[in-house]
Short mmCIF file of C-alpha atoms (C1' of nucleotides) in Angstrom, two decimals:
data_model
loop_
_atom_site.label_atom_id
_atom_site.label_comp_id
_atom_site.label_asym_id
_atom_site.label_seq_id
_atom_site.Cartn_x
_atom_site.Cartn_y
_atom_site.Cartn_z
CA MET A 586 2.88 30.25 -4.89
CA GLY A 587 1.67 27.60 -2.53
CA GLY A 588 0.68 28.38 0.69
CA LEU A 589 1.62 24.76 2.65
CA ALA A 590 1.97 22.72 5.28
CA THR A 591 0.60 25.67 7.25
CA VAL A 592 -2.80 23.68 7.40
CA ASN A 593 -2.30 20.38 8.21
CA THR A 594 0.14 20.47 11.01
CA GLY A 595 -2.31 17.67 12.81
CA THR A 596 -0.24 17.39 16.57
CA GLU A 597 0.28 21.40 16.33
CA ALA A 598 -2.37 24.36 17.05
CA PRO A 599 -5.23 24.64 14.54
CA ARG A 600 -5.21 27.70 13.34
CA ARG A 601 -7.68 27.60 11.18
CA THR A 602 -9.14 30.56 8.17
CA ARG A 603 -13.13 30.67 8.38
CA ILE A 604 -12.84 28.62 4.50
CA GLN A 605 -10.44 25.67 6.05
CA GLN A 606 -12.81 25.50 8.56
CA GLU A 607 -16.32 25.18 5.83
CA LYS A 608 -14.25 23.55 3.08
CA ARG A 609 -13.10 20.48 6.51
CA GLU A 610 -16.45 20.13 7.18
CA LEU A 611 -17.24 19.19 3.51
CA ILE A 612 -14.90 17.27 3.50
CA LEU A 613 -15.88 15.23 6.76
CA GLU A 614 -18.80 14.87 5.82
CA ALA A 615 -18.30 13.38 2.47
CA ALA A 616 -15.91 10.99 3.75
CA LEU A 617 -18.33 9.90 6.42
CA GLU A 618 -21.20 8.55 3.06
CA VAL A 619 -18.35 7.50 1.61
CA PHE A 620 -16.16 5.65 4.78
CA SER A 621 -19.45 3.96 6.41
CA THR A 622 -20.66 2.37 2.98
CA ASN A 623 -16.97 0.91 1.56
CA GLY A 624 -14.91 0.98 4.50
CA PHE A 625 -11.13 2.74 4.40
CA ARG A 626 -9.34 0.36 1.87
CA GLY A 627 -12.64 -0.11 -0.32
CA SER A 628 -13.01 3.29 -0.41
CA THR A 629 -10.98 6.03 -2.70
CA ILE A 630 -9.69 9.78 -2.52
CA ASP A 631 -11.64 10.32 -6.17
CA GLN A 632 -14.73 9.07 -4.37
CA ILE A 633 -14.58 11.32 -1.36
CA ALA A 634 -13.51 14.64 -3.45
CA GLU A 635 -16.23 14.27 -5.74
CA ALA A 636 -18.59 13.90 -2.73
CA ALA A 637 -17.85 16.89 -1.58
CA GLY A 638 -17.78 18.73 -5.09
CA MET A 639 -13.66 19.33 -5.20
CA SER A 640 -10.46 18.01 -7.32
CA LYS A 641 -8.82 15.03 -5.46
CA PRO A 642 -5.93 17.65 -4.93
CA ASN A 643 -7.52 20.37 -3.16
CA LEU A 644 -9.22 17.88 -0.70
CA LEU A 645 -5.11 16.96 0.00
CA TYR A 646 -4.68 20.22 0.17
CA TYR A 647 -7.37 20.22 3.81
CA PHE A 648 -6.03 16.84 4.53
CA ARG A 649 -2.57 15.58 3.60
CA ARG A 650 -3.51 12.01 3.19
CA LYS A 651 -6.52 9.13 3.15
CA GLU A 652 -5.99 8.46 6.22
CA ASP A 653 -6.15 11.60 8.26
CA ILE A 654 -9.55 11.61 7.23
CA HIS A 655 -10.36 8.68 8.58
CA GLU A 656 -8.35 9.23 11.73
CA THR A 657 -10.93 12.47 12.21
CA LEU A 658 -13.99 11.00 11.46
CA MET A 659 -12.93 8.06 14.45
CA GLN A 660 -11.66 10.86 17.01
CA ARG A 661 -15.08 12.87 16.72
CA LEU A 662 -17.17 9.48 16.45
CA LEU A 663 -15.92 7.94 19.44
CA ASP A 664 -17.32 10.96 22.13
CA THR A 665 -20.33 11.42 20.60
CA TRP A 666 -21.02 7.75 19.90
CA LEU A 667 -20.27 7.39 24.10
CA ALA A 668 -22.16 9.86 24.94
CA PRO A 669 -24.96 7.95 25.86
CA LEU A 670 -22.37 5.39 27.64
CA ARG A 671 -21.06 8.14 30.09
CA GLU A 672 -24.67 9.82 31.04
CA LEU A 673 -25.84 6.00 32.59
CA ASP A 674 -25.93 8.01 36.08
CA ASP A 675 -26.54 5.91 39.33
CA ILE A 676 -29.24 8.69 40.95
CA GLY A 677 -32.34 7.19 39.78
CA ASP A 678 -34.32 4.31 39.20
CA PRO A 679 -32.51 1.42 37.67
CA MET A 680 -34.83 0.18 35.05
CA THR A 681 -35.63 3.79 34.13
CA GLU A 682 -31.63 4.57 33.94
CA LEU A 683 -31.28 1.09 31.55
CA ARG A 684 -34.99 2.02 30.05
CA SER A 685 -34.14 5.66 28.32
CA TYR A 686 -30.10 4.07 27.89
CA ILE A 687 -31.48 2.11 24.78
CA ARG A 688 -34.33 4.56 23.79
CA ARG A 689 -30.83 6.90 23.76
CA LYS A 690 -29.20 4.55 21.80
CA LEU A 691 -31.33 3.13 19.46
CA GLU A 692 -32.60 6.37 18.56
CA MET A 693 -28.69 7.30 17.47
CA ALA A 694 -28.56 4.06 15.45
CA ARG A 695 -31.85 6.16 13.58
CA ASP A 696 -29.88 9.43 13.48
CA PHE A 697 -26.82 8.76 12.35
CA PRO A 698 -26.07 5.61 11.05
CA ARG A 699 -23.58 6.18 9.31
CA GLU A 700 -21.41 7.10 11.84
CA SER A 701 -22.49 3.32 13.50
CA ARG A 702 -21.62 1.50 10.16
CA LEU A 703 -18.22 3.73 10.27
CA PHE A 704 -17.45 2.27 13.18
CA ALA A 705 -18.84 -1.13 12.61
CA ASN A 706 -17.01 -1.31 9.36
CA GLU A 707 -13.39 -0.51 11.72
CA ILE A 708 -14.81 -3.15 14.04
CA LEU A 709 -15.01 -5.49 11.65
CA GLN A 710 -11.64 -5.36 10.74
CA GLY A 711 -10.12 -5.99 13.26
CA ALA A 712 -9.57 -1.74 14.95
CA PRO A 713 -6.62 -2.10 13.43
CA ARG A 714 -6.45 2.23 14.18
CA ILE A 715 -8.77 2.33 17.42
CA MET A 716 -7.31 -0.58 19.00
CA PRO A 717 -5.54 1.26 22.14
CA LEU A 718 -8.73 2.82 22.82
CA LEU A 719 -10.69 -0.22 23.33
CA ALA A 720 -8.39 -1.69 25.28
CA GLY A 721 -7.78 1.88 27.69
CA GLU A 722 -10.68 4.87 27.36
CA LEU A 723 -13.55 2.52 26.32
CA LYS A 724 -12.55 -0.40 28.66
CA THR A 725 -12.86 1.07 31.49
CA LEU A 726 -15.37 3.62 31.12
CA VAL A 727 -17.79 0.18 30.25
CA ASP A 728 -15.58 -1.53 33.77
CA GLU A 729 -16.71 1.72 35.26
CA LYS A 730 -20.92 1.24 34.29
CA ALA A 731 -20.73 -2.71 34.87
CA ALA A 732 -19.62 -1.32 38.81
CA VAL A 733 -23.20 0.61 38.71
CA ILE A 734 -25.18 -1.56 37.37
CA LYS A 735 -23.79 -4.26 39.89
CA GLY A 736 -23.88 -2.28 42.52
CA TRP A 737 -27.58 -2.18 41.44
CA MET A 738 -28.27 -5.90 41.46
CA ARG A 739 -26.95 -5.76 44.86
CA ALA A 740 -29.58 -3.64 46.16
CA GLY A 741 -32.06 -5.96 43.99
CA LYS A 742 -32.82 -3.46 41.70
CA ILE A 743 -32.86 -5.59 39.06
CA ALA A 744 -32.01 -9.25 38.13
CA ARG A 745 -28.41 -10.69 39.21
CA THR A 746 -26.64 -10.67 35.40
CA ASP A 747 -23.44 -9.99 33.83
CA PRO A 748 -23.09 -6.41 33.70
CA TRP A 749 -20.83 -6.44 30.83
CA HIS A 750 -22.77 -8.98 28.80
CA LEU A 751 -25.74 -7.00 29.66
CA ILE A 752 -23.54 -3.80 28.06
CA PHE A 753 -23.08 -5.52 24.62
CA SER A 754 -26.56 -6.49 24.56
CA ILE A 755 -27.90 -3.59 24.11
CA TRP A 756 -25.20 -2.64 21.53
CA ALA A 757 -26.09 -5.17 19.44
CA THR A 758 -29.49 -4.86 19.32
CA THR A 759 -29.66 -1.08 18.63
CA GLN A 760 -27.23 -0.65 16.58
CA HIS A 761 -28.24 -3.59 14.64
CA TYR A 762 -31.42 -0.95 12.79
CA ALA A 763 -28.34 0.81 11.64
CA ASP A 764 -25.54 -1.76 10.47
CA PHE A 765 -28.44 -4.22 9.33
CA ASP A 766 -30.36 -1.32 8.43
CA VAL A 767 -30.64 -3.14 4.35
CA GLN A 768 -31.81 -6.36 5.86
CA VAL A 769 -33.73 -5.12 8.53
CA ARG A 770 -35.69 -3.32 5.77
CA ALA A 771 -35.50 -5.96 2.94
CA VAL A 772 -36.86 -8.40 5.50
CA LEU A 773 -39.38 -6.43 7.14
CA GLY A 774 -40.49 -5.39 3.78
CA PRO A 775 -42.36 -2.26 2.56
CA ASN A 776 -45.63 -1.59 5.62
CA ARG A 777 -43.69 -2.83 8.89
CA GLY A 778 -39.82 -2.04 6.68
CA GLY A 779 -41.09 1.86 6.32
CA ASP A 780 -40.68 4.68 9.08
CA GLY A 781 -42.68 3.06 11.56
CA ARG A 782 -40.32 0.41 11.68
CA PHE A 783 -37.81 2.24 14.82
CA GLU A 784 -41.02 2.37 17.17
CA ASP A 785 -42.07 -0.91 17.25
CA ALA A 786 -37.71 -1.76 17.70
CA ALA A 787 -38.19 0.69 20.20
CA ARG A 788 -41.39 -1.10 21.61
CA PHE A 789 -39.94 -4.64 21.47
CA LEU A 790 -36.65 -4.19 23.19
CA GLU A 791 -38.08 -2.25 26.02
CA GLN A 792 -40.66 -5.59 26.43
CA LEU A 793 -37.93 -7.49 26.12
CA PHE A 794 -35.27 -5.95 28.64
CA LEU A 795 -37.71 -5.24 31.11
CA ASP A 796 -40.12 -8.84 31.38
CA GLY A 797 -38.01 -11.71 28.90
CA LEU A 798 -40.40 -13.94 26.54
CA LYS A 799 -41.68 -15.78 29.95
CA PRO A 800 -45.84 -15.72 29.26
CA LYS A 801 -46.96 -13.69 32.27
CA GLY A 802 -48.74 -16.08 34.83
CA MET B 1231 -1.93 -25.22 -24.50
CA GLY B 1232 -4.47 -23.72 -22.06
CA GLY B 1233 -7.52 -26.42 -21.31
CA LEU B 1234 -9.33 -23.34 -21.33
CA ALA B 1235 -12.48 -22.58 -20.45
CA THR B 1236 -14.25 -26.30 -18.90
CA VAL B 1237 -13.30 -25.41 -15.59
CA ASN B 1238 -15.46 -21.99 -15.04
CA THR B 1239 -18.58 -22.10 -16.76
CA GLY B 1240 -20.24 -20.69 -13.74
CA THR B 1241 -23.82 -21.39 -14.64
CA GLU B 1242 -23.02 -25.19 -16.71
CA ALA B 1243 -22.83 -28.18 -15.05
CA PRO B 1244 -19.91 -28.31 -12.91
CA ARG B 1245 -17.73 -31.26 -14.25
CA ARG B 1246 -15.19 -30.90 -12.51
CA THR B 1247 -11.35 -33.01 -11.40
CA ARG B 1248 -10.37 -33.91 -8.27
CA ILE B 1249 -7.87 -31.99 -8.42
CA GLN B 1250 -9.72 -29.13 -9.63
CA GLN B 1251 -12.10 -29.67 -6.42
CA GLU B 1252 -9.72 -29.42 -4.27
CA LYS B 1253 -7.99 -26.29 -5.23
CA ARG B 1254 -11.25 -24.46 -5.56
CA GLU B 1255 -11.67 -26.03 -1.67
CA LEU B 1256 -8.35 -24.26 -0.81
CA ILE B 1257 -9.22 -20.98 -2.75
CA LEU B 1258 -12.23 -20.80 -1.08
CA GLU B 1259 -10.99 -21.06 1.72
CA ALA B 1260 -7.93 -19.07 2.13
CA ALA B 1261 -10.54 -16.04 0.63
CA LEU B 1262 -12.90 -16.84 3.38
CA GLU B 1263 -9.93 -15.34 5.68
CA VAL B 1264 -9.11 -12.35 3.72
CA PHE B 1265 -12.64 -11.50 2.63
CA SER B 1266 -14.24 -11.50 5.89
CA THR B 1267 -11.09 -8.89 6.83
CA ASN B 1268 -10.76 -6.83 4.67
CA GLY B 1269 -14.04 -6.92 2.57
CA PHE B 1270 -14.99 -7.27 -1.14
CA ARG B 1271 -12.89 -3.64 -2.08
CA GLY B 1272 -10.41 -4.00 0.41
CA SER B 1273 -9.44 -8.02 -0.61
CA THR B 1274 -7.25 -8.49 -3.34
CA ILE B 1275 -6.75 -11.69 -5.55
CA ASP B 1276 -2.99 -11.57 -4.73
CA GLN B 1277 -3.42 -11.71 -0.93
CA ILE B 1278 -6.21 -14.53 -2.05
CA ALA B 1279 -3.42 -16.13 -4.21
CA GLU B 1280 -0.94 -15.78 -1.44
CA ALA B 1281 -2.52 -17.46 1.52
CA ALA B 1282 -3.88 -20.27 -0.44
CA GLY B 1283 0.14 -21.25 -1.63
CA MET B 1284 -0.52 -20.65 -5.06
CA SER B 1285 0.44 -17.92 -8.39
CA LYS B 1286 -2.37 -15.40 -8.74
CA PRO B 1287 -2.73 -16.99 -12.63
CA ASN B 1288 -2.98 -20.42 -11.28
CA LEU B 1289 -6.09 -18.99 -9.06
CA LEU B 1290 -7.31 -16.96 -12.00
CA TYR B 1291 -6.90 -20.72 -13.44
CA TYR B 1292 -10.01 -21.89 -11.47
CA PHE B 1293 -11.97 -18.68 -10.88
CA ARG B 1294 -12.10 -16.44 -13.87
CA ARG B 1295 -12.85 -12.78 -11.94
CA LYS B 1296 -12.28 -12.20 -8.45
CA GLU B 1297 -16.62 -11.74 -8.23
CA ASP B 1298 -16.62 -15.13 -8.25
CA ILE B 1299 -14.72 -16.38 -5.72
CA HIS B 1300 -17.16 -13.96 -3.50
CA GLU B 1301 -20.14 -15.02 -5.13
CA THR B 1302 -19.77 -18.46 -4.53
CA LEU B 1303 -18.83 -18.09 -1.21
CA MET B 1304 -22.05 -15.67 -0.10
CA GLN B 1305 -23.63 -18.90 -1.87
CA ARG B 1306 -22.73 -21.39 0.39
CA LEU B 1307 -22.99 -19.41 3.01
CA LEU B 1308 -26.58 -18.51 2.96
CA ASP B 1309 -27.47 -22.46 3.26
CA THR B 1310 -25.64 -23.16 6.65
CA TRP B 1311 -26.77 -19.47 7.39
CA LEU B 1312 -29.74 -19.79 8.18
CA ALA B 1313 -30.26 -23.96 9.24
CA PRO B 1314 -30.49 -22.79 12.46
CA LEU B 1315 -33.46 -20.53 11.97
CA ARG B 1316 -34.82 -23.62 9.57
CA GLU B 1317 -34.86 -25.79 12.22
CA LEU B 1318 -36.86 -23.74 14.51
CA ASP B 1319 -39.74 -26.19 14.70
CA ASP B 1320 -43.74 -25.37 15.85
CA ILE B 1321 -43.49 -29.04 17.87
CA GLY B 1322 -41.83 -29.76 21.09
CA ASP B 1323 -42.10 -26.77 23.73
CA PRO B 1324 -41.85 -23.03 22.31
CA MET B 1325 -39.60 -21.58 25.22
CA THR B 1326 -37.18 -24.75 24.89
CA GLU B 1327 -37.16 -24.37 20.73
CA LEU B 1328 -35.68 -20.77 21.15
CA ARG B 1329 -33.79 -21.06 23.46
CA SER B 1330 -32.09 -23.50 21.37
CA TYR B 1331 -31.73 -21.39 18.69
CA ILE B 1332 -30.12 -18.94 20.68
CA ARG B 1333 -27.77 -21.91 21.18
CA ARG B 1334 -26.66 -22.58 18.53
CA LYS B 1335 -26.69 -19.15 16.78
CA LEU B 1336 -23.62 -18.35 19.34
CA GLU B 1337 -22.28 -21.61 18.34
CA MET B 1338 -21.84 -20.40 14.92
CA ALA B 1339 -20.75 -17.16 16.02
CA ARG B 1340 -18.29 -18.87 17.78
CA ASP B 1341 -16.98 -21.72 15.39
CA PHE B 1342 -17.51 -19.82 12.29
CA PRO B 1343 -16.73 -16.20 12.80
CA ARG B 1344 -15.20 -15.59 10.13
CA GLU B 1345 -18.20 -16.46 7.43
CA SER B 1346 -20.07 -14.28 9.89
CA ARG B 1347 -18.24 -11.44 9.35
CA LEU B 1348 -18.25 -11.84 5.47
CA PHE B 1349 -21.80 -11.74 5.95
CA ALA B 1350 -21.57 -8.97 7.88
CA ASN B 1351 -19.31 -7.02 5.49
CA GLU B 1352 -21.34 -7.53 3.20
CA ILE B 1353 -24.75 -6.27 4.56
CA LEU B 1354 -22.56 -3.19 5.75
CA GLN B 1355 -22.31 -1.88 2.37
CA GLY B 1356 -25.51 -2.29 0.90
CA ALA B 1357 -25.50 -5.68 0.20
CA PRO B 1358 -25.33 -4.97 -3.18
CA ARG B 1359 -24.29 -8.60 -4.21
CA ILE B 1360 -27.01 -10.81 -2.14
CA MET B 1361 -30.14 -8.02 -1.76
CA PRO B 1362 -32.85 -10.74 -4.63
CA LEU B 1363 -31.93 -13.12 -1.47
CA LEU B 1364 -32.58 -10.97 1.17
CA ALA B 1365 -35.73 -9.33 0.06
CA GLY B 1366 -36.58 -13.47 -1.18
CA GLU B 1367 -35.36 -16.26 -0.02
CA LEU B 1368 -34.95 -15.21 3.44
CA LYS B 1369 -37.84 -12.94 3.96
CA THR B 1370 -40.16 -15.60 3.39
CA LEU B 1371 -38.36 -17.90 5.56
CA VAL B 1372 -38.53 -15.41 8.39
CA ASP B 1373 -41.91 -14.46 7.45
CA GLU B 1374 -42.98 -18.13 7.73
CA LYS B 1375 -40.82 -18.79 11.30
CA ALA B 1376 -42.65 -15.42 12.63
CA ALA B 1377 -45.66 -16.65 12.10
CA VAL B 1378 -45.04 -19.85 13.78
CA ILE B 1379 -43.81 -17.46 16.46
CA LYS B 1380 -47.09 -15.66 15.86
CA GLY B 1381 -49.04 -19.38 17.18
CA TRP B 1382 -46.84 -19.75 19.80
CA MET B 1383 -48.15 -15.99 21.51
CA ARG B 1384 -51.82 -16.97 20.27
CA ALA B 1385 -51.26 -20.29 21.95
CA GLY B 1386 -50.43 -18.11 25.62
CA LYS B 1387 -46.57 -20.23 25.45
CA ILE B 1388 -44.83 -17.21 25.00
CA ALA B 1389 -45.38 -13.96 25.46
CA ARG B 1390 -46.55 -11.41 22.79
CA THR B 1391 -44.47 -9.07 21.45
CA ASP B 1392 -43.57 -8.11 17.60
CA PRO B 1393 -41.78 -11.99 16.05
CA TRP B 1394 -40.00 -9.89 13.41
CA HIS B 1395 -38.18 -7.94 16.20
CA LEU B 1396 -37.74 -10.83 18.16
CA ILE B 1397 -35.51 -12.95 15.85
CA PHE B 1398 -33.67 -9.09 14.46
CA SER B 1399 -32.73 -9.55 18.77
CA ILE B 1400 -31.51 -13.15 18.30
CA TRP B 1401 -29.50 -12.51 15.18
CA ALA B 1402 -27.64 -9.06 16.52
CA THR B 1403 -26.49 -10.27 20.34
CA THR B 1404 -25.21 -13.36 18.37
CA GLN B 1405 -23.61 -12.29 15.93
CA HIS B 1406 -21.81 -9.84 17.95
CA TYR B 1407 -19.65 -11.73 19.27
CA ALA B 1408 -18.78 -12.82 16.32
CA ASP B 1409 -18.44 -9.30 13.98
CA PHE B 1410 -17.43 -6.92 17.36
CA ASP B 1411 -15.43 -9.86 18.61
CA VAL B 1412 -11.93 -7.41 18.60
CA GLN B 1413 -13.64 -5.11 21.05
CA VAL B 1414 -15.62 -7.23 22.94
CA ARG B 1415 -12.03 -9.06 23.98
CA ALA B 1416 -10.60 -5.76 24.10
CA VAL B 1417 -13.46 -4.48 26.77
CA LEU B 1418 -13.75 -7.96 28.80
CA GLY B 1419 -9.92 -8.44 29.22
CA PRO B 1420 -7.69 -10.91 29.61
CA ASN B 1421 -8.99 -12.63 31.95
CA ARG B 1422 -12.77 -12.34 31.14
CA GLY B 1423 -11.63 -12.50 27.75
CA GLY B 1424 -10.94 -15.52 27.66
CA ASP B 1425 -12.36 -18.71 26.26
CA GLY B 1426 -15.20 -19.10 28.85
CA ARG B 1427 -16.74 -15.22 27.62
CA PHE B 1428 -19.40 -17.32 25.10
CA GLU B 1429 -20.12 -19.34 28.22
CA ASP B 1430 -20.75 -16.44 29.96
CA ALA B 1431 -22.99 -14.58 27.27
CA ALA B 1432 -24.80 -18.41 26.66
CA ARG B 1433 -26.06 -17.88 29.98
CA PHE B 1434 -26.68 -14.06 29.97
CA LEU B 1435 -29.08 -14.35 27.04
CA GLU B 1436 -30.64 -17.37 28.17
CA GLN B 1437 -31.34 -15.26 31.30
CA LEU B 1438 -31.89 -12.13 29.15
CA PHE B 1439 -34.87 -13.55 26.49
CA LEU B 1440 -36.20 -16.00 29.06
CA ASP B 1441 -36.87 -13.47 31.99
CA GLY B 1442 -35.75 -10.28 31.46
CA LEU B 1443 -33.76 -7.52 33.69
CA LYS B 1444 -36.51 -7.31 36.27
CA PRO B 1445 -35.85 -8.61 39.61
CA LYS B 1446 -37.98 -11.25 41.24
CA GLY B 1447 -40.30 -10.82 42.85
"C1'" DC C 713 6.56 -43.00 -27.15
"C1'" DT C 714 3.67 -39.82 -28.40
"C1'" DA C 715 -0.45 -37.08 -28.48
"C1'" DA C 716 -4.18 -34.76 -25.88
"C1'" DC C 717 -5.19 -32.39 -21.95
"C1'" DG C 718 -4.71 -30.40 -17.21
"C1'" DT C 719 -2.35 -27.74 -14.64
"C1'" DT C 720 1.10 -23.89 -13.55
"C1'" DT C 721 3.88 -19.71 -13.82
"C1'" DG C 722 6.57 -15.15 -16.21
"C1'" DT C 723 5.29 -11.80 -18.54
"C1'" DC C 724 2.46 -8.26 -19.99
"C1'" DC C 725 -1.52 -4.22 -19.96
"C1'" DA C 726 -4.51 -1.05 -18.99
"C1'" DA C 727 -6.80 1.31 -15.23
"C1'" DT C 728 -6.77 2.76 -11.18
"C1'" DC C 729 -4.93 3.87 -6.53
"C1'" DG C 730 -2.34 7.87 -3.52
"C1'" DG C 731 0.03 11.26 -3.58
"C1'" DT C 732 3.59 15.71 -5.18
"C1'" DC C 733 4.30 19.70 -7.47
"C1'" DA C 734 4.09 23.68 -10.16
"C1'" DA C 735 1.46 27.07 -11.49
"C1'" DA C 736 -2.70 29.33 -12.00
"C1'" DA C 737 -7.05 31.64 -9.88
"C1'" DA C 738 -8.66 33.79 -5.62
"C1'" DT C 739 -8.47 36.45 -1.71
"C1'" DT C 740 -6.98 39.06 1.74
"C1'" DT C 741 -3.65 42.61 3.41
"C1'" DG C 742 -1.64 47.19 3.58
"C1'" DC D 1447 -4.28 50.35 -6.09
"C1'" DA D 1448 -0.06 46.70 -5.62
"C1'" DA D 1449 1.84 42.71 -2.64
"C1'" DA D 1450 1.18 38.42 0.56
"C1'" DT D 1451 -1.22 34.65 1.32
"C1'" DT D 1452 -4.16 31.07 0.43
"C1'" DT D 1453 -6.64 28.05 -2.44
"C1'" DT D 1454 -7.78 25.46 -7.16
"C1'" DT D 1455 -6.01 22.51 -10.12
"C1'" DG D 1456 -3.80 20.16 -14.90
"C1'" DA D 1457 -0.36 17.43 -15.39
"C1'" DC D 1458 2.05 14.03 -13.78
"C1'" DC D 1459 4.82 9.85 -10.92
"C1'" DG D 1460 5.45 5.46 -9.22
"C1'" DA D 1461 3.16 1.42 -7.24
"C1'" DT D 1462 -1.25 -1.98 -7.04
"C1'" DT D 1463 -4.62 -3.32 -9.05
"C1'" DG D 1464 -7.88 -7.30 -11.45
"C1'" DG D 1465 -7.38 -9.90 -15.71
"C1'" DA D 1466 -4.87 -11.84 -20.38
"C1'" DC D 1467 -1.78 -14.77 -22.82
"C1'" DA D 1468 1.13 -17.43 -25.04
"C1'" DA D 1469 4.17 -20.70 -23.17
"C1'" DA D 1470 6.07 -24.14 -19.92
"C1'" DC D 1471 5.36 -27.83 -16.96
"C1'" DG D 1472 2.98 -32.31 -15.69
"C1'" DT D 1473 0.06 -36.03 -16.59
"C1'" DT D 1474 -2.83 -40.00 -18.57
"C1'" DA D 1475 -4.60 -42.79 -22.05
"C1'" DG D 1476 -3.39 -45.09 -27.09
#
DNA sequence: CTAACGTTTGTCCAATCGGTCAAAAATTTG
DNA sequence: CAAATTTTTGACCGATTGGACAAACGTTAG
């Protein structure tokens, strides 16, 4: 007889066997691949199951509903995704801090493009599943860091601007290389669009955020 | 009896009656709304038909397949979407030209957010339907404008950087306010996230691209 | 009026969807 | 070993999907 609801209690304590750990991980990896390229509604359980190398009922033994997979994925994502911003620290040289924040975000776009696209998909569709997190946890964190940046501006360490839009512009420019990767590569062509494109981007962004475009007097 | 295939010949000349013109326009408007928030696979013909105020078979009388609607939408989009870049002109002050390009792109993000999201959805999913356009028409245009920008750099009118990544950064920062609008508003909150957010963004971006963040000596 | 043509809809269909279930297979436990 | 438990699967279900079709309806030209 089937050993049923002991696995996906969801809210309860996750007492899991070794196999359950491994298989759940396998499913999440496959789901990340599928969800990030097709969106939630555009992805099917069959696709995920096939990518994970198992049958659909077997997948549903580990995750009761399609939404549970997506939810688990999103929860994990947000933690690692905001880590670079959390590291933005009041101690240390402001310009250096910002530069390394940009570098870290660009590295994440390079190393975890699927996670970036998963997030972008969710936001594009109106963030129906993570809206509370955006208005809560995320807003709190950004407001906090905006205050730090404002302190730097008052101290004359960096130019005075809108800290919130500064953070947006860092998000936009770095995540662009993950979310719009196909377009970036198509436009750059085989030569400039190769592996070196992230170093080119890093150099450009560093200069942009440091000096802007005005020619050196 | 039905007056059949005279409407959706697709490749042939579009000899259309007044009603056909109007209804097709109605459908495209509804489809833009639906596709831009749900993606292609996530949208259903029924949704579009309902949004257009007609029955599904009636919609399919004007567009034979779901894909035909999407294709028509994308074709129109690309023309208007790239118009600002086409206007980027060699005559005139380079810094002014770039500034007004950024302003125009930001206005498009404000006035046509659905178009921006439709495009973002397509790229996110690997641009399966417009890849040839990216590697062809788009690349040609960008290469051409990159050459113009390079000329400005050689003439010492703007700082030397990578013109392609400069264009990417303008796309990213401006379209961010359409594609990630939900997140932007959630983070800014009711006060700063109101209608004034685009003016704040315009001010910030102007300063970023002009002077960067380095404090004024 | 009527014939021809353009428009609209109700009905239907095969394929696919998310998810269930019971039974088989594999594994762990004693 | 055998019993208990966990894991896997084939078969199945109702709902939804994109699309086909013929009949009904509306409009216009002769």
